mmCIF file of C-alpha atoms in Angstrom:
data_model
loop_
_atom_site.group_PDB
_atom_site.id
_atom_site.type_symbol
_atom_site.label_atom_id
_atom_site.label_comp_id
_atom_site.label_asym_id
_atom_site.label_seq_id
_atom_site.Cartn_x
_atom_site.Cartn_y
_atom_site.Cartn_z
ATOM 1 C CA UNK A 1 149.336 -80.243 -205.442
ATOM 2 C CA UNK A 2 146.031 -79.097 -206.956
ATOM 3 C CA UNK A 3 144.412 -75.962 -205.537
ATOM 4 C CA UNK A 4 142.176 -76.316 -202.994
ATOM 5 C CA UNK A 5 143.259 -79.627 -201.761
ATOM 6 C CA UNK A 6 144.520 -79.816 -198.488
ATOM 7 C CA UNK A 7 147.644 -82.272 -197.435
ATOM 8 C CA UNK A 8 146.770 -85.365 -195.770
ATOM 9 C CA UNK A 9 148.639 -85.843 -192.619
ATOM 10 C CA UNK A 10 150.699 -89.648 -193.323
ATOM 11 C CA UNK A 11 149.144 -89.670 -197.080
ATOM 12 C CA UNK A 12 151.995 -91.915 -198.761
ATOM 13 C CA UNK A 13 152.020 -91.094 -202.693
ATOM 14 C CA UNK A 14 153.965 -93.752 -204.874
ATOM 15 C CA UNK A 15 154.844 -93.031 -208.792
ATOM 16 C CA UNK A 16 153.665 -94.937 -211.358
ATOM 17 C CA UNK A 17 156.822 -97.327 -211.786
ATOM 18 C CA UNK A 18 156.860 -97.954 -208.153
ATOM 19 C CA UNK A 19 152.379 -99.088 -208.119
ATOM 20 C CA UNK A 20 153.991 -101.222 -211.493
ATOM 21 C CA UNK A 21 157.125 -102.683 -210.334
ATOM 22 C CA UNK A 22 154.675 -103.403 -206.682
ATOM 23 C CA UNK A 23 152.389 -104.738 -208.691
ATOM 24 C CA UNK A 24 154.713 -107.142 -210.597
ATOM 25 C CA UNK A 25 156.413 -108.346 -207.829
ATOM 26 C CA UNK A 26 152.703 -109.081 -205.766
ATOM 27 C CA UNK A 27 152.213 -110.813 -208.781
ATOM 28 C CA UNK A 28 155.042 -113.263 -208.822
ATOM 29 C CA UNK A 29 154.744 -113.896 -205.011
ATOM 30 C CA UNK A 30 151.044 -114.800 -205.594
ATOM 31 C CA UNK A 31 151.549 -117.462 -208.788
ATOM 32 C CA UNK A 32 154.018 -119.693 -206.239
ATOM 33 C CA UNK A 33 151.193 -118.863 -203.838
ATOM 34 C CA UNK A 34 149.115 -120.761 -205.935
ATOM 35 C CA UNK A 35 151.595 -123.176 -207.025
ATOM 36 C CA UNK A 36 152.544 -124.230 -202.820
ATOM 37 C CA UNK A 37 149.829 -122.813 -200.989
ATOM 38 C CA UNK A 38 152.291 -120.433 -199.049
ATOM 39 C CA UNK A 39 154.876 -117.955 -199.345
ATOM 40 C CA UNK A 40 153.628 -115.292 -201.009
ATOM 41 C CA UNK A 41 154.874 -112.935 -198.010
ATOM 42 C CA UNK A 42 158.215 -114.958 -197.879
ATOM 43 C CA UNK A 43 159.063 -113.766 -201.519
ATOM 44 C CA UNK A 44 156.868 -110.060 -201.850
ATOM 45 C CA UNK A 45 158.096 -108.591 -198.547
ATOM 46 C CA UNK A 46 161.710 -108.200 -198.472
ATOM 47 C CA UNK A 47 161.488 -106.872 -202.575
ATOM 48 C CA UNK A 48 158.516 -104.295 -201.897
ATOM 49 C CA UNK A 49 160.857 -103.511 -198.547
ATOM 50 C CA UNK A 50 163.469 -101.500 -201.074
ATOM 51 C CA UNK A 51 160.631 -100.080 -202.893
ATOM 52 C CA UNK A 52 158.004 -98.596 -200.366
ATOM 53 C CA UNK A 53 158.233 -98.377 -196.423
ATOM 54 C CA UNK A 54 157.215 -101.629 -194.057
ATOM 55 C CA UNK A 55 154.521 -99.888 -192.416
ATOM 56 C CA UNK A 56 153.023 -99.799 -195.778
ATOM 57 C CA UNK A 57 153.935 -103.016 -197.192
ATOM 58 C CA UNK A 58 153.095 -105.174 -194.600
ATOM 59 C CA UNK A 59 149.660 -104.298 -193.972
ATOM 60 C CA UNK A 60 149.574 -104.416 -197.787
ATOM 61 C CA UNK A 61 150.906 -108.103 -197.296
ATOM 62 C CA UNK A 62 148.472 -109.064 -194.895
ATOM 63 C CA UNK A 63 145.063 -108.071 -196.469
ATOM 64 C CA UNK A 64 146.464 -109.661 -199.983
ATOM 65 C CA UNK A 65 147.095 -112.742 -198.068
ATOM 66 C CA UNK A 66 143.779 -112.887 -195.930
ATOM 67 C CA UNK A 67 142.011 -112.753 -199.208
ATOM 68 C CA UNK A 68 144.300 -115.391 -201.234
ATOM 69 C CA UNK A 69 143.844 -117.411 -198.214
ATOM 70 C CA UNK A 70 139.901 -117.568 -198.241
ATOM 71 C CA UNK A 71 139.884 -117.517 -201.784
ATOM 72 C CA UNK A 72 142.034 -120.469 -201.782
ATOM 73 C CA UNK A 73 140.011 -122.174 -198.878
ATOM 74 C CA UNK A 74 136.757 -121.667 -199.987
ATOM 75 C CA UNK A 75 137.934 -123.019 -203.662
ATOM 76 C CA UNK A 76 139.423 -126.218 -202.251
ATOM 77 C CA UNK A 77 137.107 -126.705 -198.943
ATOM 78 C CA UNK A 78 135.751 -129.853 -200.504
ATOM 79 C CA UNK A 79 139.337 -131.665 -200.678
ATOM 80 C CA UNK A 80 139.607 -130.176 -196.983
ATOM 81 C CA UNK A 81 139.899 -133.599 -194.190
ATOM 82 C CA UNK A 82 138.249 -132.000 -191.497
ATOM 83 C CA UNK A 83 139.161 -135.334 -189.536
ATOM 84 C CA UNK A 84 142.663 -134.960 -189.396
ATOM 85 C CA UNK A 85 142.598 -131.103 -188.541
ATOM 86 C CA UNK A 86 140.747 -132.586 -185.514
ATOM 87 C CA UNK A 87 143.320 -135.029 -184.769
ATOM 88 C CA UNK A 88 146.220 -132.218 -184.709
ATOM 89 C CA UNK A 89 144.520 -129.685 -182.584
ATOM 90 C CA UNK A 90 143.910 -132.363 -179.823
ATOM 91 C CA UNK A 91 140.237 -132.958 -180.163
ATOM 92 C CA UNK A 92 139.183 -136.954 -180.332
ATOM 93 C CA UNK A 93 137.874 -138.249 -183.112
ATOM 94 C CA UNK A 94 135.782 -141.535 -183.152
ATOM 95 C CA UNK A 95 137.934 -143.999 -184.997
#
């Protein structure tokens, strides 16, 4: 720690190798997400748990999944069949 800096309680520091490996794991997981529309957390979380604490990996993946899902939905919004979504939620639609 450099002089003049105080330790921040609860702060996690990761080595460059850990960050690089985590980046590769997340990239691979989101390639799978892009191809299938799901599965990023199923792939990434078990692998990330080996290199970082779960209390960091779970919120990280939740934020990344939120951004990816919103982006995915926004990009393909014209292909969403809202009438089918209404049928599945129990709302009546005109047939």
